[in-house]
Amino acid sequence: MDILKFITAGSVDDGKSTLIGRLLYDSDSILADQLEALQTSNRKNDDGSIDLAILTDGLKAEREQGITIDVAYKYFQTEKRKFIIADTPGHIQYTRNMVTGASNANLAIILIDARKGVIEQTIRHSFLVSLLGIQQVVVCINKMDMVDFSEASYQQIVAAYQELALKVGLKNVHYIPVSALKGDNIVHNSLNMSWYKGESLLPFLETIEISVDDSKDQARFPVQWVVRPQTEELHDYRGYAGRVSSGSFKVNDKITVLPSGFTSTISLIEQFENQPNEALAGMSVTIHLKDEIDISRGDILANSAFLPHVSKHIGADLCWMDTRQLDTSLTYFIQHNSKVTRCKIQEVLYKVNINTLEKEYTEEFKLNDIGRVVIKTAEPLAFDLYQDNKANGGAIIIDSRNNLTIAALMFRSVAD
Amino acid sequence: MSFDYLDELEAEAIYILREVAGQFEKPALLFSGGKDSITLVRLAEKAFRPGKFPFPLVHIDTGHNFVETIEYRDDMIKRIGEKLIIGHVQDSIDEGKVVEQKGKNASRNALQTVTLLDTIAKYQFDACIGGARRDEEKARAKERIFSVRDEFGQWDPKRQRPELWNIFNGKIHKGENVRVFPISNWTELDVWNYIRREKITLPSIYFAHERDCITRNGQLMAASPFLNMDEEDVIERKNVRFRTVGDMTCTAAVESYAYQIDDIIDEISASKISERGARMDDKVSEAAMEDRKKGGYF
């Protein structure tokens, strides 16, 4: 059994919380006391049924205002898969929350109200899903009950979305007509839409394949911690602890330490008491090398035959997440995997109007703005382009005054 | 090589523990004696052996613990050879920093927040690792893996840092600290399946046993000198086990005949009461957990 992480993009009005509530409810993932809390709550649907949206509304402030202000994580499990949902708000002022949720998702559900079709927010959500490089997209055309379960309405929206997908560069797009409120095509096949021959949402989520690149050309290992017991019996023990961020490493692989450029050979891979011959993407291991070289936290080991870029000048997509706007005169911290150094945003190339996808040429970068910049770092980073390798292609910017995470960066080019 | 969901959750937790080691000067692992923090100890062994843990274990002892928990704790410390720091709620009471609750539902559970914050201040811990999970409660569903607390120990849900990819920002000012939750993405069932797979021993109260209990507010409570009882309380001998291990005055038992871990996993899989449903402290209001977290409760 594996884990599928997905986000749901849409607003309260599209029935997003209801959709998640329905997935949990119909897959028997709600426990008795949670159900009791639901039933005693005074929020009900017009027909008196339980308002499933309450299941995903976490905070007091949100319940009072009936909105989602943050990323909420929900867990459920079927016999086939475990699921982690990052439930993020859909309004434009919460773009940063959606970017955060999307950064760890393998799949995105984009909700469209069947009565409204592709609207401004659909364009925005689709752009963000593409920007963050989410592998699979499923477009749920919701509220089909409000358009008499009409196939023509569905087909019209699919056609409009296909055009949008092309424009924002989304591949692997799937379409399902649903009614989250009534439960059509969520867990069970809809009796109201016999014209739809595809899978319902849950069976689809249970079986969609998520590929992981374990090839050695992507082998990246950010060193987190050096294990040095320095006891009498383990006097010479020196292991580099970390998690393979992408690709795979084998014993006897030639590796290069970056940014220093020293090379060595893997002599041993340890996983607690086991000594596997190979470490795959996602595994937390301790790597030993044949040569004694100076390696510390922040360094990256890579397969010597397939090196990442090493540079201090990088072109990147930037999503600004702070209420204080970007200041090109300031020095910020940048954190790329376990490496932290200082950086400046040297130049703003353009900003994207995420509702129309048009480029705007302006220096102003405010909360939720997204665009292309060039950064300069104090120390060189060993990185891949985000489109080639997400795990080694993203970074965050930290405000050195208040330590807040204020931006997400996706590396797009070497800017030397 | 198969890499299943437990491997994935384990690898993520180890990654987070190593981030704590790499990013902080004085971290600590908060150990309650419960299965979640016992799981954390196992994960720390996997993250740092053959080296020592780069942090001590810290236990906030209400003085109203189950005897079995304390025995387990002391045995475990001997086995793993790591440092244990104990913060006593009794000390906070003696120093007049907190006042013991009165009445029938009196519990030291709320008082431990003060002892915890004092212990953090005394040892200047900058990161405290805890075993909270997002599936436990809806306020926890929104908490970050690295969750910054101000110098008053407060959680501000509106000022949480975005957490992108696997990049955790642990930068803080002096006096602040970060609560770190390596098993955020685990569910109760995941923890049990992991305990079974790793053959981790647990305090015996997790398994079915006979015990004197009273029924209060519809929940079974262990009869103990710490529980304020009166003539209305009828002591009954019951076959029970505990799903969480907290203060004896606020941890409810469930009737159970689950003597082995397999029985427990079957029981939970079929159960229709979630884990925190057995905690009296959450029952007070719909926003109980959120309010306590804002005040510095773990």
XYZ file of C-alpha atoms in Angstrom:
714
model
C 0.000 0.000 0.000
C 1.239 3.495 -0.795
C 0.270 7.078 0.027
C -1.362 9.544 -2.349
C -1.121 13.205 -1.388
C -3.558 15.514 -3.085
C -4.909 19.026 -2.901
C -8.356 20.267 -3.640
C -8.567 23.577 -5.490
C -11.835 25.417 -5.488
C -13.756 27.726 -3.219
C -16.385 27.115 -0.584
C -18.956 28.088 -3.183
C -17.852 25.262 -5.452
C -18.597 22.753 -2.726
C -14.976 21.899 -1.997
C -15.388 21.192 1.706
C -18.530 19.230 0.906
C -16.556 17.145 -1.578
C -13.896 16.296 0.990
C -16.535 15.669 3.624
C -18.298 13.361 1.180
C -15.097 11.399 0.468
C -14.543 10.915 4.195
C -18.183 10.175 4.939
C -18.841 7.747 2.107
C -15.563 5.908 2.650
C -16.454 5.384 6.335
C -13.595 7.537 7.540
C -15.619 9.504 10.068
C -15.585 8.156 13.590
C -18.558 8.069 15.914
C -17.592 10.956 18.168
C -16.734 13.168 15.209
C -20.111 12.342 13.738
C -21.716 13.184 17.065
C -19.961 16.542 17.108
C -21.252 17.085 13.579
C -24.794 16.258 14.467
C -24.865 18.499 17.521
C -23.445 21.389 15.513
C -26.115 23.828 14.425
C -25.012 24.039 10.814
C -27.252 22.047 8.531
C -27.979 21.954 4.826
C -31.267 23.348 3.558
C -32.817 19.901 3.513
C -31.762 19.241 7.105
C -28.950 16.805 6.269
C -25.555 17.110 7.943
C -23.327 19.860 6.559
C -20.284 17.753 5.646
C -18.182 20.871 5.180
C -17.827 21.129 8.975
C -15.478 18.143 8.865
C -12.752 20.191 7.271
C -13.266 23.498 9.067
C -10.732 23.444 11.858
C -10.352 26.717 13.630
C -12.783 28.744 15.668
C -12.130 31.806 13.526
C -13.006 29.811 10.438
C -16.183 28.371 11.836
C -17.335 31.841 12.779
C -16.692 33.188 9.308
C -17.522 30.021 7.385
C -14.246 30.149 5.451
C -11.004 28.165 5.328
C -8.014 30.314 6.215
C -5.229 27.817 6.248
C -4.056 24.461 5.023
C -5.833 21.639 6.850
C -4.596 18.104 6.502
C -7.041 15.220 6.457
C -6.270 11.534 6.440
C -8.233 8.602 5.227
C -7.561 5.156 4.051
C -9.199 2.534 1.897
C -8.105 -1.020 1.288
C -6.038 0.116 -1.658
C -4.374 3.323 -0.555
C -3.722 5.859 2.158
C -4.670 9.423 1.363
C -3.466 12.741 2.686
C -5.581 15.697 1.659
C -4.220 19.209 1.899
C -7.352 21.291 2.017
C -6.556 24.846 1.014
C -8.748 27.886 0.556
C -9.531 28.972 -2.976
C -9.800 32.742 -2.813
C -7.041 34.804 -4.341
C -5.937 36.198 -0.974
C -4.993 32.641 0.014
C -2.839 31.896 -3.034
C 0.136 31.312 -0.732
C -1.790 28.635 1.153
C -2.603 26.866 -2.067
C 1.019 27.037 -3.187
C 2.040 25.550 0.171
C -0.453 22.691 -0.104
C 0.456 22.096 -3.743
C 4.185 21.842 -3.054
C 3.807 18.352 -1.583
C 0.943 17.030 -3.685
C 1.110 14.253 -6.276
C -2.333 15.104 -7.577
C -4.707 18.050 -7.710
C -8.480 18.032 -7.808
C -9.743 21.149 -9.552
C -13.373 21.878 -8.842
C -15.577 23.604 -11.344
C -19.175 24.635 -10.663
C -21.184 23.143 -13.535
C -23.376 26.237 -13.623
C -20.421 28.598 -14.000
C -17.908 26.642 -16.080
C -14.295 27.773 -16.432
C -13.983 31.046 -14.560
C -11.193 33.303 -13.391
C -10.407 31.206 -10.328
C -10.171 28.050 -12.483
C -7.484 29.752 -14.530
C -5.662 30.778 -11.343
C -5.822 27.328 -9.772
C -4.734 25.605 -12.966
C -1.810 27.973 -13.358
C -0.666 27.253 -9.791
C -0.989 23.494 -10.264
C 1.155 23.768 -13.381
C 3.665 26.108 -11.687
C 4.177 23.672 -8.796
C 4.529 20.764 -11.216
C 1.786 18.524 -9.831
C 1.897 15.281 -11.768
C -1.793 14.424 -12.150
C -4.879 16.616 -12.400
C -8.490 15.602 -12.063
C -11.127 18.162 -12.940
C -14.319 17.546 -10.989
C -17.257 19.265 -12.575
C -19.455 19.643 -9.520
C -23.093 20.513 -8.847
C -24.200 18.433 -11.818
C -27.543 18.117 -10.003
C -28.039 21.841 -10.553
C -27.794 21.443 -14.344
C -30.081 18.404 -14.544
C -27.083 16.082 -14.913
C -26.746 17.329 -18.483
C -24.055 15.691 -20.585
C -23.980 18.674 -22.946
C -23.098 21.045 -20.077
C -20.350 18.671 -18.978
C -18.888 18.332 -22.482
C -18.902 22.086 -22.939
C -16.862 22.579 -19.778
C -14.450 19.782 -20.686
C -13.805 21.430 -24.045
C -13.215 24.818 -22.420
C -10.866 23.280 -19.873
C -8.846 21.418 -22.496
C -8.054 24.770 -24.055
C -6.955 26.133 -20.678
C -4.828 23.054 -19.925
C -2.979 23.584 -23.157
C -2.404 27.226 -22.336
C -0.977 26.627 -18.844
C 0.913 23.509 -19.883
C -0.998 20.869 -17.907
C -0.716 17.260 -18.985
C -2.416 14.199 -17.513
C -5.813 15.834 -17.045
C -8.846 13.685 -16.215
C -12.499 14.731 -15.999
C -15.318 13.497 -13.754
C -18.870 14.911 -13.489
C -19.967 14.854 -9.829
C -22.426 16.086 -7.265
C -20.600 16.258 -3.939
C -23.763 17.256 -2.110
C -25.753 14.265 -3.374
C -22.830 11.872 -3.648
C -22.959 11.270 -7.407
C -19.716 9.795 -8.808
C -17.792 10.403 -5.593
C -17.546 6.923 -4.130
C -20.381 5.251 -5.990
C -21.268 5.513 -9.665
C -24.044 7.988 -10.328
C -27.416 6.629 -11.353
C -28.255 10.065 -12.687
C -25.425 10.183 -15.217
C -25.395 6.862 -17.010
C -23.860 8.665 -19.986
C -20.612 8.939 -18.008
C -18.638 5.745 -18.523
C -15.523 6.607 -16.534
C -14.643 5.910 -12.922
C -16.035 7.680 -9.884
C -13.626 9.893 -7.977
C -12.574 7.544 -5.174
C -11.888 4.484 -7.367
C -9.963 6.833 -9.630
C -7.857 8.130 -6.744
C -7.254 4.580 -5.544
C -5.744 3.437 -8.811
C -4.075 6.434 -10.476
C -0.394 5.730 -10.866
C 2.118 8.081 -9.265
C 5.569 7.560 -10.681
C 8.746 8.130 -8.692
C 12.003 8.685 -10.522
C 14.497 6.277 -8.985
C 17.031 6.543 -11.797
C 20.613 7.173 -10.790
C 20.880 10.282 -12.955
C 18.668 12.063 -10.449
C 20.645 10.861 -7.423
C 20.676 13.693 -4.863
C 21.417 13.383 -1.157
C 21.379 16.547 0.971
C 23.471 15.913 4.091
C 21.485 16.747 7.232
C 23.705 15.546 10.022
C 27.073 13.884 10.476
C 26.982 10.853 12.795
C 30.242 10.710 14.757
C 29.918 8.686 17.952
C 33.606 9.265 18.855
C 33.557 6.382 21.283
C 36.509 4.073 21.713
C 35.045 1.226 19.687
C 33.606 3.543 17.005
C 36.533 5.899 16.890
C 36.682 6.218 13.115
C 32.964 6.002 12.459
C 31.782 8.859 10.255
C 28.400 8.561 8.552
C 26.472 11.148 6.588
C 22.831 11.108 7.598
C 20.147 12.338 5.232
C 17.243 11.440 3.019
C 17.637 10.610 -0.658
C 15.683 13.485 -2.181
C 15.545 11.958 -5.646
C 17.060 9.160 -7.721
C 19.031 6.310 -6.182
C 22.478 5.510 -4.802
C 24.292 2.181 -4.693
C 27.316 0.949 -2.830
C 30.403 1.582 -5.036
C 28.737 4.502 -6.842
C 31.114 7.358 -7.532
C 29.772 10.492 -5.943
C 30.616 14.189 -5.976
C 30.166 16.425 -2.972
C 28.699 19.798 -3.894
C 29.379 22.634 -3.910
C 33.006 21.691 -3.006
C 33.425 19.266 -5.928
C 35.351 16.591 -3.979
C 34.749 13.057 -5.211
C 34.664 9.692 -3.500
C 32.959 6.298 -3.597
C 30.119 4.998 -1.447
C 31.521 2.282 0.825
C 28.433 1.498 2.881
C 24.772 2.429 3.145
C 23.208 2.038 6.576
C 19.570 2.049 7.503
C 19.743 1.621 11.287
C 20.682 -2.042 11.737
C 20.347 -2.904 8.042
C 22.918 -2.378 5.329
C 21.012 -2.161 2.066
C 22.931 -2.204 -1.185
C 20.823 0.616 -2.545
C 19.110 3.742 -1.245
C 16.056 4.904 -3.182
C 14.305 8.265 -3.370
C 12.569 9.005 -0.085
C 14.702 6.710 2.076
C 16.394 8.107 5.185
C 19.817 6.482 5.405
C 23.384 7.024 6.546
C 26.020 6.967 3.811
C 29.712 6.154 4.323
C 32.450 7.106 1.870
C 35.808 5.507 1.112
C 37.703 8.763 1.516
C 37.832 11.114 4.435
C 36.718 14.454 3.071
C 35.267 17.532 4.659
C 31.482 17.241 4.424
C 28.929 18.983 6.584
C 25.258 19.832 6.765
C 24.185 21.760 3.693
C 26.341 19.795 1.264
C 24.727 17.616 -1.392
C 26.018 14.256 -2.625
C 25.244 13.527 -6.275
C 26.148 10.743 -8.667
C 29.382 11.945 -10.299
C 28.134 11.122 -13.785
C 24.998 13.236 -13.424
C 25.712 16.471 -11.621
C 23.242 19.244 -10.806
C 23.939 22.879 -11.635
C 26.174 24.823 -9.283
C 25.701 28.567 -9.362
C 25.163 31.777 -7.419
C 22.969 33.304 -10.121
C 19.629 31.646 -10.680
C 16.485 32.514 -12.610
C 13.436 31.442 -10.649
C 9.684 31.678 -10.375
C 8.811 33.429 -7.159
C 5.617 33.313 -5.110
C 5.594 36.105 -2.531
C 3.944 35.127 0.750
C 4.389 38.071 3.065
C 2.380 41.213 3.707
C 5.561 43.272 3.430
C 6.422 43.596 -0.223
C 9.609 42.418 -1.855
C 12.567 44.748 -1.417
C 15.369 44.260 -3.939
C 17.752 46.239 -1.727
C 17.432 43.796 1.189
C 19.464 40.708 1.933
C 17.329 37.689 2.778
C 18.091 34.129 3.817
C 17.505 31.376 1.292
C 16.985 27.765 2.351
C 17.457 25.034 -0.257
C 17.080 21.599 1.311
C 19.500 21.615 4.265
C 21.523 24.553 2.939
C 20.978 28.070 4.265
C 22.789 31.077 2.842
C 22.072 34.737 2.143
C 20.570 36.055 -1.051
C 19.296 39.095 -2.865
C 16.546 39.277 -5.396
C 18.565 41.087 -7.996
C 15.976 41.684 -10.614
C 12.262 41.273 -11.155
C 11.782 40.222 -14.781
C 8.002 40.145 -14.813
C 4.934 39.349 -12.805
C 2.121 37.118 -13.994
C -1.472 38.211 -13.637
C -2.679 34.838 -12.449
C -6.267 35.508 -13.427
C -5.500 36.334 -17.056
C -2.008 34.771 -17.380
C -0.709 38.033 -18.856
C 2.773 39.244 -18.005
C 3.137 42.554 -16.232
C 6.392 44.421 -16.154
C 6.684 45.929 -12.706
C 9.114 45.988 -9.816
C 6.350 45.708 -7.237
C 5.976 42.298 -5.676
C 3.283 41.965 -3.029
C 1.538 39.236 -1.070
C 0.419 36.407 -3.391
C 2.224 37.831 -6.423
C 3.926 35.354 -8.726
C 6.547 36.038 -11.366
C 10.064 35.537 -12.640
C 13.109 36.911 -10.851
C 16.863 36.554 -10.837
C 18.501 35.854 -7.498
C 22.086 36.071 -6.374
C 23.246 33.932 -3.468
C 26.196 34.455 -1.123
C 27.350 30.845 -1.530
C 26.778 28.686 -4.588
C 23.801 26.325 -4.591
C 23.840 22.845 -6.121
C 20.392 22.650 -7.667
C 18.320 21.216 -10.481
C 15.729 23.039 -12.503
C 12.325 22.595 -10.883
C 10.784 21.248 -14.081
C 13.468 18.512 -14.187
C 13.610 17.635 -10.507
C 11.180 19.145 -8.007
C 12.991 17.718 -4.994
C 16.165 19.662 -5.737
C 14.643 22.597 -7.575
C 12.709 24.494 -4.907
C 13.744 26.832 -2.117
C 12.244 29.233 0.387
C 13.163 32.802 1.273
C 13.294 33.800 4.920
C 13.103 37.374 6.186
C 16.254 37.911 8.233
C 14.440 40.469 10.434
C 11.561 38.344 11.700
C 12.528 34.837 10.501
C 9.251 34.363 8.638
C 9.071 32.277 5.477
C 8.159 34.929 2.950
C 8.528 33.355 -0.477
C 8.719 30.140 -2.450
C 11.196 29.795 -5.294
C 11.162 27.382 -8.185
C 14.470 27.371 -10.034
C 14.024 27.694 -13.791
C 17.408 28.617 -15.260
C 21.073 29.167 -14.579
C 21.527 32.911 -14.901
C 25.266 33.229 -15.427
C 12.897 -3.448 -2.797
C 9.457 -2.584 -1.497
C 8.941 0.778 0.113
C 5.505 0.842 1.648
C 3.592 3.524 3.510
C 5.101 2.698 6.910
C 8.584 2.982 5.396
C 7.593 6.307 3.903
C 6.205 7.654 7.185
C 9.255 6.385 9.054
C 11.668 7.968 6.563
C 9.836 11.283 6.828
C 9.917 11.237 10.640
C 13.638 10.404 10.680
C 14.227 13.234 8.218
C 12.382 15.649 10.520
C 14.312 14.489 13.600
C 17.595 15.034 11.769
C 16.447 18.503 10.722
C 15.924 19.290 14.404
C 19.425 18.059 15.199
C 20.880 20.114 12.368
C 18.975 23.333 12.934
C 18.802 23.799 16.706
C 21.264 24.369 19.532
C 19.303 22.873 22.431
C 16.502 20.570 21.352
C 14.591 18.197 23.623
C 12.257 15.272 23.064
C 9.085 15.540 25.138
C 8.370 12.089 26.472
C 4.975 11.347 27.995
C 5.205 7.588 28.320
C 2.478 7.263 25.724
C 2.744 5.176 22.585
C 3.345 8.181 20.346
C 6.384 9.395 22.259
C 7.618 5.808 22.616
C 7.424 5.632 18.822
C 9.459 8.849 18.653
C 12.189 7.259 20.764
C 12.351 4.347 18.348
C 12.559 6.771 15.418
C 15.327 8.722 17.171
C 17.309 5.497 17.539
C 16.933 4.963 13.802
C 17.920 8.558 13.055
C 21.045 8.813 15.217
C 22.499 5.390 16.120
C 25.254 4.416 16.623
C 25.622 8.001 17.889
C 23.898 9.392 20.979
C 20.668 11.349 20.660
C 21.496 15.021 20.131
C 18.851 15.861 22.758
C 17.678 14.753 26.195
C 14.236 13.303 26.883
C 11.974 15.536 28.978
C 9.064 14.195 30.989
C 6.525 16.550 32.546
C 5.366 14.491 35.501
C 1.967 15.490 36.881
C 2.517 13.205 39.865
C -0.758 11.570 38.885
C 0.653 9.162 36.376
C -0.094 5.508 36.075
C 2.565 3.543 37.973
C 3.038 1.398 34.896
C 4.019 4.456 32.854
C 6.736 5.529 35.260
C 8.165 2.019 35.488
C 8.210 1.786 31.734
C 9.927 5.161 31.450
C 12.701 4.256 33.865
C 13.317 0.853 32.254
C 13.455 2.437 28.832
C 15.964 5.101 29.877
C 18.202 2.364 31.266
C 17.954 0.428 28.012
C 18.681 3.289 25.617
C 21.265 5.038 27.815
C 20.033 8.564 27.102
C 19.540 11.518 29.421
C 16.143 12.128 31.079
C 15.024 15.445 32.571
C 11.881 15.426 34.720
C 9.754 18.526 35.315
C 7.436 18.067 38.309
C 4.010 19.682 38.371
C 4.210 19.295 42.161
C 7.123 21.760 42.137
C 5.025 24.306 40.257
C 2.275 23.842 42.857
C 4.738 24.153 45.761
C 6.221 27.298 44.252
C 2.735 28.769 44.075
C 2.885 29.157 40.304
C -0.249 27.126 39.801
C -3.160 26.239 42.028
C -4.501 22.745 42.271
C -8.005 22.467 40.818
C -10.853 21.676 43.172
C -14.043 19.730 42.773
C -15.010 16.466 41.318
C -13.417 16.865 37.919
C -10.139 18.275 39.242
C -7.152 17.349 37.105
C -3.515 18.354 36.892
C -3.625 18.090 33.148
C -4.057 21.832 32.618
C -1.378 22.662 35.189
C 1.348 20.875 33.278
C 1.458 23.665 30.688
C 3.105 25.920 33.286
C 5.607 23.256 34.317
C 6.404 22.590 30.682
C 7.019 26.269 29.912
C 9.154 26.628 33.059
C 11.202 23.568 32.139
C 11.720 24.904 28.614
C 12.859 28.245 30.052
C 15.117 26.661 32.689
C 17.042 24.533 30.190
C 16.658 27.089 27.362
C 15.309 24.521 24.948
C 14.878 25.987 21.491
C 13.044 23.022 19.985
C 10.713 20.520 21.646
C 9.888 17.373 19.749
C 6.431 15.984 20.436
C 4.300 13.087 19.297
C 1.168 14.979 18.271
C -0.572 13.849 15.112
C -2.795 15.835 12.790
C -5.483 13.174 12.725
C -6.095 13.553 16.469
C -8.122 16.696 16.449
C -9.223 19.420 14.061
C -7.032 22.176 15.548
C -4.045 19.875 15.167
C -5.008 19.253 11.523
C -3.852 22.791 10.788
C -0.623 22.807 12.729
C 2.728 22.862 11.010
C 5.434 20.241 11.518
C 7.730 23.037 12.772
C 5.394 25.153 14.899
C 6.840 28.339 16.336
C 5.872 29.423 19.867
C 6.485 32.904 21.185
C 8.189 33.555 24.503
C 4.866 32.938 26.249
C 4.598 29.530 24.639
C 1.656 30.621 22.536
C 0.578 29.200 19.222
C -0.831 31.739 16.809
C -2.715 29.923 14.057
C -2.810 33.059 11.938
C 0.949 33.544 11.965
C 2.042 30.079 10.991
C 4.903 29.839 8.535
C 4.123 28.280 5.177
C 5.773 24.850 4.947
C 6.839 24.082 1.411
C 8.188 20.819 0.049
C 10.420 19.264 2.711
C 11.987 22.542 3.709
C 11.517 23.394 7.369
C 12.319 26.899 8.555
C 13.535 26.634 12.148
C 14.916 30.150 12.491
C 13.788 31.808 15.707
C 14.603 34.691 18.006
C 15.972 34.172 21.483
C 13.239 33.176 23.909
C 11.064 31.624 21.229
C 10.973 27.908 20.654
C 9.697 25.529 18.051
C 7.472 22.553 18.683
C 8.294 19.836 16.196
C 5.924 17.018 15.306
C 7.708 14.291 13.318
C 4.689 11.984 13.194
C 2.217 14.684 12.111
C 1.207 12.641 9.088
C 0.642 9.379 10.960
C -2.774 8.149 12.013
C -3.507 6.210 15.175
C -3.624 3.014 13.166
C -0.282 3.795 11.510
C 1.332 4.139 14.936
C -0.065 0.781 16.053
C 0.974 -0.937 12.848
C 4.456 0.503 13.264
C 4.675 -0.627 16.890
C 3.728 -4.116 15.776
C 6.184 -4.149 12.904
C 9.045 -2.864 15.057
C 8.097 -5.097 17.998
C 8.144 -2.107 20.349
C 7.094 -2.875 23.929
C 4.536 -0.577 25.567
C 3.351 0.155 29.105
C 0.986 -2.630 30.141
C -2.015 -0.326 30.564
C -2.427 -0.213 26.786
C -3.498 -3.843 26.943
C -6.656 -5.286 28.486
C -6.536 -5.875 32.234
C -8.863 -5.861 35.232
C -9.157 -2.590 37.105
C -11.390 -0.749 39.566
C -13.230 1.946 37.653
C -15.947 4.498 38.121
C -18.194 5.940 35.456
C -18.170 9.671 35.087
C -19.772 11.803 32.357
C -20.339 8.604 30.437
C -16.651 7.672 30.553
C -14.830 4.980 32.494
C -12.154 6.393 34.789
C -9.578 4.443 36.752
C -10.337 4.645 40.470
C -7.279 6.172 42.103
C -6.332 8.338 45.074
C -5.873 11.217 42.606
C -9.492 11.196 41.534
C -11.853 13.129 43.782
C -14.581 10.605 44.499
C -17.737 10.834 46.570
C -20.508 8.470 47.646
C -22.234 8.828 44.262
C -19.271 7.177 42.569
C -19.661 3.439 42.386
C -16.493 1.420 42.008
C -16.821 -1.450 39.587
C -14.288 -4.048 38.515
C -13.968 -3.840 34.745
C -11.908 -5.355 31.997
C -10.355 -2.336 30.379
C -7.456 -0.840 28.524
C -6.337 2.723 27.818
C -6.029 4.200 24.347
C -3.911 7.116 25.456
C -1.670 7.532 28.457
C -2.112 10.801 30.293
C -2.899 11.987 33.754
C -4.953 9.397 35.654
C -7.636 11.977 36.308
C -8.390 12.751 32.684
C -7.597 9.583 30.761
C -10.629 7.432 30.205
C -10.513 3.672 29.798
C -12.404 1.651 27.258
C -13.845 -1.765 28.008
C -11.725 -4.173 26.088
C -10.510 -7.734 25.818
C -7.611 -6.822 23.571
C -4.667 -8.557 25.237
C -2.330 -8.599 22.251
C -1.321 -5.954 19.776
C -3.154 -7.793 16.993
C -6.353 -7.561 19.046
C -5.811 -3.838 19.503
C -5.309 -3.234 15.809
C -8.487 -5.177 15.068
C -10.310 -3.234 17.751
C -9.187 0.138 16.418
C -9.931 -0.783 12.835
C -13.480 -1.576 13.865
C -13.818 1.160 16.460
C -16.247 3.972 16.158
C -14.778 6.209 18.842
C -11.732 8.224 17.899
C -8.774 8.346 20.222
C -9.268 11.824 21.635
C -12.875 10.873 22.316
C -11.404 9.155 25.362
C -9.940 12.399 26.670
C -12.191 14.372 29.029
C -10.152 17.532 28.471
C -11.356 17.918 24.883
C -14.995 17.580 25.754
C -15.376 20.978 27.332
C -16.136 22.890 24.157
C -15.835 22.515 20.436
C -12.781 24.767 20.440
C -11.168 23.236 23.540
C -7.974 22.044 21.901
C -7.457 25.211 19.892
C -7.744 27.327 23.051
C -5.337 25.130 25.007
C -2.797 25.113 22.193
C -2.849 28.896 21.996
C -1.995 28.907 25.700
C 1.098 26.771 25.247
C -0.297 23.288 25.821
C 1.470 20.845 23.630
